[in-house]
mmCIF file with all atom_site columns, C-alpha atoms in Angstrom:
data_model
loop_
_atom_site.group_PDB
_atom_site.id
_atom_site.type_symbol
_atom_site.label_atom_id
_atom_site.label_alt_id
_atom_site.label_comp_id
_atom_site.label_asym_id
_atom_site.label_entity_id
_atom_site.label_seq_id
_atom_site.pdbx_PDB_ins_code
_atom_site.Cartn_x
_atom_site.Cartn_y
_atom_site.Cartn_z
_atom_site.occupancy
_atom_site.B_iso_or_equiv
_atom_site.pdbx_formal_charge
_atom_site.auth_seq_id
_atom_site.auth_comp_id
_atom_site.auth_asym_id
_atom_site.auth_atom_id
_atom_site.pdbx_PDB_model_num
ATOM 1   C CA . GLN A 1 1   ? 146.499 -27.474 0.157   1.00 0.00 ? 1   GLN A CA 1
ATOM 2   C CA . VAL A 1 2   ? 146.748 -23.741 -0.314  1.00 0.00 ? 2   VAL A CA 1
ATOM 3   C CA . GLN A 1 3   ? 144.486 -21.355 1.555   1.00 0.00 ? 3   GLN A CA 1
ATOM 4   C CA . LEU A 1 4   ? 143.773 -17.712 0.823   1.00 0.00 ? 4   LEU A CA 1
ATOM 5   C CA . VAL A 1 5   ? 142.496 -15.362 3.519   1.00 0.00 ? 5   VAL A CA 1
ATOM 6   C CA . GLU A 1 6   ? 141.188 -11.931 2.539   1.00 0.00 ? 6   GLU A CA 1
ATOM 7   C CA . SER A 1 7   ? 140.648 -8.874  4.697   1.00 0.00 ? 7   SER A CA 1
ATOM 8   C CA . GLY A 1 8   ? 139.918 -5.196  4.372   1.00 0.00 ? 8   GLY A CA 1
ATOM 9   C CA . GLY A 1 9   ? 136.425 -5.002  2.949   1.00 0.00 ? 9   GLY A CA 1
ATOM 10  C CA . GLY A 1 10  ? 133.699 -2.807  4.356   1.00 0.00 ? 10  GLY A CA 1
ATOM 11  C CA . LEU A 1 11  ? 131.382 0.110   3.809   1.00 0.00 ? 11  LEU A CA 1
ATOM 12  C CA . VAL A 1 12  ? 132.758 3.320   2.331   1.00 0.00 ? 12  VAL A CA 1
ATOM 13  C CA . GLN A 1 13  ? 131.257 6.477   0.888   1.00 0.00 ? 13  GLN A CA 1
ATOM 14  C CA . PRO A 1 14  ? 131.621 7.313   -2.797  1.00 0.00 ? 14  PRO A CA 1
ATOM 15  C CA . GLY A 1 15  ? 135.032 8.830   -3.427  1.00 0.00 ? 15  GLY A CA 1
ATOM 16  C CA . GLY A 1 16  ? 136.534 6.980   -0.494  1.00 0.00 ? 16  GLY A CA 1
ATOM 17  C CA . SER A 1 17  ? 139.305 4.399   -0.328  1.00 0.00 ? 17  SER A CA 1
ATOM 18  C CA . LEU A 1 18  ? 139.780 0.860   0.880   1.00 0.00 ? 18  LEU A CA 1
ATOM 19  C CA . ARG A 1 19  ? 142.729 -1.513  0.900   1.00 0.00 ? 19  ARG A CA 1
ATOM 20  C CA . LEU A 1 20  ? 142.189 -5.239  0.512   1.00 0.00 ? 20  LEU A CA 1
ATOM 21  C CA . SER A 1 21  ? 144.751 -7.832  1.549   1.00 0.00 ? 21  SER A CA 1
ATOM 22  C CA . CYS A 1 22  ? 145.019 -11.516 0.721   1.00 0.00 ? 22  CYS A CA 1
ATOM 23  C CA . ALA A 1 23  ? 147.513 -13.855 2.336   1.00 0.00 ? 23  ALA A CA 1
ATOM 24  C CA . ALA A 1 24  ? 148.266 -17.301 0.929   1.00 0.00 ? 24  ALA A CA 1
ATOM 25  C CA . SER A 1 25  ? 149.426 -20.135 3.143   1.00 0.00 ? 25  SER A CA 1
ATOM 26  C CA . GLY A 1 26  ? 149.994 -23.867 2.931   1.00 0.00 ? 26  GLY A CA 1
ATOM 27  C CA . SER A 1 27  ? 152.242 -26.074 0.839   1.00 0.00 ? 27  SER A CA 1
ATOM 28  C CA . ILE A 1 28  ? 153.401 -23.303 -1.463  1.00 0.00 ? 28  ILE A CA 1
ATOM 29  C CA . PHE A 1 29  ? 156.514 -23.731 -3.564  1.00 0.00 ? 29  PHE A CA 1
ATOM 30  C CA . SER A 1 30  ? 155.855 -20.822 -5.850  1.00 0.00 ? 30  SER A CA 1
ATOM 31  C CA . ILE A 1 31  ? 153.030 -18.502 -6.840  1.00 0.00 ? 31  ILE A CA 1
ATOM 32  C CA . ASN A 1 32  ? 152.930 -17.472 -10.478 1.00 0.00 ? 32  ASN A CA 1
ATOM 33  C CA . ALA A 1 33  ? 150.093 -14.985 -10.366 1.00 0.00 ? 33  ALA A CA 1
ATOM 34  C CA . MET A 1 34  ? 147.710 -13.489 -7.862  1.00 0.00 ? 34  MET A CA 1
ATOM 35  C CA . GLY A 1 35  ? 144.637 -11.494 -8.617  1.00 0.00 ? 35  GLY A CA 1
ATOM 36  C CA . TRP A 1 36  ? 141.408 -9.948  -7.484  1.00 0.00 ? 36  TRP A CA 1
ATOM 37  C CA . TYR A 1 37  ? 138.019 -10.679 -8.959  1.00 0.00 ? 37  TYR A CA 1
ATOM 38  C CA . ARG A 1 38  ? 134.620 -9.326  -8.023  1.00 0.00 ? 38  ARG A CA 1
ATOM 39  C CA . GLN A 1 39  ? 131.039 -10.414 -8.329  1.00 0.00 ? 39  GLN A CA 1
ATOM 40  C CA . ALA A 1 40  ? 128.031 -8.161  -7.915  1.00 0.00 ? 40  ALA A CA 1
ATOM 41  C CA . PRO A 1 41  ? 124.525 -9.575  -7.447  1.00 0.00 ? 41  PRO A CA 1
ATOM 42  C CA . GLY A 1 42  ? 123.162 -10.871 -10.745 1.00 0.00 ? 42  GLY A CA 1
ATOM 43  C CA . ASN A 1 43  ? 126.525 -10.507 -12.474 1.00 0.00 ? 43  ASN A CA 1
ATOM 44  C CA . GLN A 1 44  ? 129.273 -12.912 -13.412 1.00 0.00 ? 44  GLN A CA 1
ATOM 45  C CA . ARG A 1 45  ? 132.572 -12.887 -11.577 1.00 0.00 ? 45  ARG A CA 1
ATOM 46  C CA . GLU A 1 46  ? 134.986 -10.561 -13.358 1.00 0.00 ? 46  GLU A CA 1
ATOM 47  C CA . LEU A 1 47  ? 138.681 -9.845  -13.218 1.00 0.00 ? 47  LEU A CA 1
ATOM 48  C CA . VAL A 1 48  ? 139.578 -6.637  -11.409 1.00 0.00 ? 48  VAL A CA 1
ATOM 49  C CA . ALA A 1 49  ? 143.376 -6.796  -11.373 1.00 0.00 ? 49  ALA A CA 1
ATOM 50  C CA . ARG A 1 50  ? 146.136 -9.357  -11.661 1.00 0.00 ? 50  ARG A CA 1
ATOM 51  C CA . ILE A 1 51  ? 149.858 -9.383  -10.914 1.00 0.00 ? 51  ILE A CA 1
ATOM 52  C CA . THR A 1 52  ? 152.515 -11.923 -11.836 1.00 0.00 ? 52  THR A CA 1
ATOM 53  C CA . SER A 1 53  ? 155.519 -12.972 -9.779  1.00 0.00 ? 53  SER A CA 1
ATOM 54  C CA . GLY A 1 54  ? 157.608 -10.649 -11.914 1.00 0.00 ? 54  GLY A CA 1
ATOM 55  C CA . GLY A 1 55  ? 155.389 -7.694  -11.171 1.00 0.00 ? 55  GLY A CA 1
ATOM 56  C CA . SER A 1 56  ? 153.498 -7.415  -14.448 1.00 0.00 ? 56  SER A CA 1
ATOM 57  C CA . THR A 1 57  ? 149.977 -6.145  -13.925 1.00 0.00 ? 57  THR A CA 1
ATOM 58  C CA . ASN A 1 58  ? 146.734 -5.864  -15.799 1.00 0.00 ? 58  ASN A CA 1
ATOM 59  C CA . TYR A 1 59  ? 143.509 -4.170  -14.818 1.00 0.00 ? 59  TYR A CA 1
ATOM 60  C CA . ALA A 1 60  ? 139.902 -4.080  -15.859 1.00 0.00 ? 60  ALA A CA 1
ATOM 61  C CA . ASP A 1 61  ? 139.191 -0.917  -17.845 1.00 0.00 ? 61  ASP A CA 1
ATOM 62  C CA . SER A 1 62  ? 136.634 0.149   -15.250 1.00 0.00 ? 62  SER A CA 1
ATOM 63  C CA . VAL A 1 63  ? 139.237 0.418   -12.481 1.00 0.00 ? 63  VAL A CA 1
ATOM 64  C CA . LYS A 1 64  ? 142.296 1.703   -14.347 1.00 0.00 ? 64  LYS A CA 1
ATOM 65  C CA . GLY A 1 65  ? 143.694 4.799   -12.700 1.00 0.00 ? 65  GLY A CA 1
ATOM 66  C CA . ARG A 1 66  ? 141.753 4.180   -9.488  1.00 0.00 ? 66  ARG A CA 1
ATOM 67  C CA . PHE A 1 67  ? 142.904 0.759   -8.256  1.00 0.00 ? 67  PHE A CA 1
ATOM 68  C CA . THR A 1 68  ? 146.458 -0.451  -7.712  1.00 0.00 ? 68  THR A CA 1
ATOM 69  C CA . ILE A 1 69  ? 147.485 -4.056  -7.194  1.00 0.00 ? 69  ILE A CA 1
ATOM 70  C CA . SER A 1 70  ? 150.733 -4.916  -5.458  1.00 0.00 ? 70  SER A CA 1
ATOM 71  C CA . ARG A 1 71  ? 152.394 -7.971  -4.077  1.00 0.00 ? 71  ARG A CA 1
ATOM 72  C CA . ASP A 1 72  ? 154.821 -9.016  -1.349  1.00 0.00 ? 72  ASP A CA 1
ATOM 73  C CA . ASN A 1 73  ? 156.367 -12.221 -2.649  1.00 0.00 ? 73  ASN A CA 1
ATOM 74  C CA . ALA A 1 74  ? 158.159 -12.928 0.629   1.00 0.00 ? 74  ALA A CA 1
ATOM 75  C CA . LYS A 1 75  ? 154.831 -12.906 2.465   1.00 0.00 ? 75  LYS A CA 1
ATOM 76  C CA . ASN A 1 76  ? 152.785 -14.520 -0.327  1.00 0.00 ? 76  ASN A CA 1
ATOM 77  C CA . THR A 1 77  ? 150.425 -11.590 0.019   1.00 0.00 ? 77  THR A CA 1
ATOM 78  C CA . VAL A 1 78  ? 148.632 -9.473  -2.544  1.00 0.00 ? 78  VAL A CA 1
ATOM 79  C CA . TYR A 1 79  ? 147.038 -6.088  -1.952  1.00 0.00 ? 79  TYR A CA 1
ATOM 80  C CA . LEU A 1 80  ? 144.439 -4.043  -3.775  1.00 0.00 ? 80  LEU A CA 1
ATOM 81  C CA . GLN A 1 81  ? 144.416 -0.316  -3.076  1.00 0.00 ? 81  GLN A CA 1
ATOM 82  C CA . MET A 1 82  ? 141.072 1.069   -4.178  1.00 0.00 ? 82  MET A CA 1
ATOM 83  C CA . ASN A 1 83  ? 140.694 4.845   -4.491  1.00 0.00 ? 83  ASN A CA 1
ATOM 84  C CA . SER A 1 84  ? 137.899 7.058   -5.804  1.00 0.00 ? 84  SER A CA 1
ATOM 85  C CA . LEU A 1 85  ? 135.406 4.291   -5.164  1.00 0.00 ? 85  LEU A CA 1
ATOM 86  C CA . LYS A 1 86  ? 132.078 4.374   -6.956  1.00 0.00 ? 86  LYS A CA 1
ATOM 87  C CA . PRO A 1 87  ? 128.756 2.716   -6.127  1.00 0.00 ? 87  PRO A CA 1
ATOM 88  C CA . GLU A 1 88  ? 129.283 0.415   -9.108  1.00 0.00 ? 88  GLU A CA 1
ATOM 89  C CA . ASP A 1 89  ? 132.371 -1.004  -7.373  1.00 0.00 ? 89  ASP A CA 1
ATOM 90  C CA . THR A 1 90  ? 130.056 -2.617  -4.834  1.00 0.00 ? 90  THR A CA 1
ATOM 91  C CA . ALA A 1 91  ? 130.596 -6.377  -4.955  1.00 0.00 ? 91  ALA A CA 1
ATOM 92  C CA . VAL A 1 92  ? 132.115 -9.340  -3.199  1.00 0.00 ? 92  VAL A CA 1
ATOM 93  C CA . TYR A 1 93  ? 135.828 -9.298  -3.947  1.00 0.00 ? 93  TYR A CA 1
ATOM 94  C CA . TYR A 1 94  ? 137.652 -12.618 -4.272  1.00 0.00 ? 94  TYR A CA 1
ATOM 95  C CA . CYS A 1 95  ? 141.365 -13.290 -4.178  1.00 0.00 ? 95  CYS A CA 1
ATOM 96  C CA . ASN A 1 96  ? 142.856 -15.855 -6.554  1.00 0.00 ? 96  ASN A CA 1
ATOM 97  C CA . ALA A 1 97  ? 146.286 -17.457 -6.783  1.00 0.00 ? 97  ALA A CA 1
ATOM 98  C CA . HIS A 1 98  ? 147.963 -19.904 -9.166  1.00 0.00 ? 98  HIS A CA 1
ATOM 99  C CA . GLY A 1 99  ? 151.224 -21.702 -8.567  1.00 0.00 ? 99  GLY A CA 1
ATOM 100 C CA . SER A 1 100 ? 152.931 -24.920 -7.539  1.00 0.00 ? 100 SER A CA 1
ATOM 101 C CA . THR A 1 101 ? 153.034 -26.851 -4.284  1.00 0.00 ? 101 THR A CA 1
ATOM 102 C CA . TRP A 1 102 ? 156.111 -28.457 -2.738  1.00 0.00 ? 102 TRP A CA 1
ATOM 103 C CA . LEU A 1 103 ? 155.005 -31.657 -4.486  1.00 0.00 ? 103 LEU A CA 1
ATOM 104 C CA . LEU A 1 104 ? 155.280 -29.692 -7.738  1.00 0.00 ? 104 LEU A CA 1
ATOM 105 C CA . GLU A 1 105 ? 151.566 -29.971 -8.289  1.00 0.00 ? 105 GLU A CA 1
ATOM 106 C CA . GLU A 1 106 ? 149.813 -26.986 -9.804  1.00 0.00 ? 106 GLU A CA 1
ATOM 107 C CA . PHE A 1 107 ? 147.190 -25.286 -7.695  1.00 0.00 ? 107 PHE A CA 1
ATOM 108 C CA . GLY A 1 108 ? 144.537 -22.673 -8.234  1.00 0.00 ? 108 GLY A CA 1
ATOM 109 C CA . SER A 1 109 ? 142.874 -21.354 -5.108  1.00 0.00 ? 109 SER A CA 1
ATOM 110 C CA . TRP A 1 110 ? 140.164 -18.873 -4.223  1.00 0.00 ? 110 TRP A CA 1
ATOM 111 C CA . GLY A 1 111 ? 139.578 -16.917 -1.063  1.00 0.00 ? 111 GLY A CA 1
ATOM 112 C CA . GLN A 1 112 ? 136.250 -16.826 0.728   1.00 0.00 ? 112 GLN A CA 1
ATOM 113 C CA . GLY A 1 113 ? 135.428 -13.329 -0.493  1.00 0.00 ? 113 GLY A CA 1
ATOM 114 C CA . THR A 1 114 ? 135.126 -9.977  1.219   1.00 0.00 ? 114 THR A CA 1
ATOM 115 C CA . GLN A 1 115 ? 132.239 -7.556  0.791   1.00 0.00 ? 115 GLN A CA 1
ATOM 116 C CA . VAL A 1 116 ? 132.900 -4.041  -0.476  1.00 0.00 ? 116 VAL A CA 1
ATOM 117 C CA . THR A 1 117 ? 129.955 -1.655  -0.354  1.00 0.00 ? 117 THR A CA 1
ATOM 118 C CA . VAL A 1 118 ? 130.169 1.868   -1.715  1.00 0.00 ? 118 VAL A CA 1
ATOM 119 C CA . SER A 1 119 ? 127.213 3.924   -0.589  1.00 0.00 ? 119 SER A CA 1
ATOM 120 C CA . SER A 1 120 ? 126.338 7.245   0.964   1.00 0.00 ? 120 SER A CA 1
#
């Protein structure tokens, strides 16, 4: 079993910044990729940013230049630095990780979600 615990959400004014963190724990042998997704009311869950174990990243067009994803492989933790936040960034943000357990079984896990609200 692999668990993901997110933190760092909250209420921020437009133009402000937030930093999300997600720590993975459990029977982890390796993590191939970690990412952040978001889901606003009435919308489908969408990819925000993703980072591989080698450091390759990709971002949704709507957040390029404003958000930065990073990763601490030693801590099995992924971060999302969000700058210049806009009201349309308001959503529940979910952490995701894919990898292998010590039993060499593939896993794909989701965090419980953290609310980000951008409003004046």
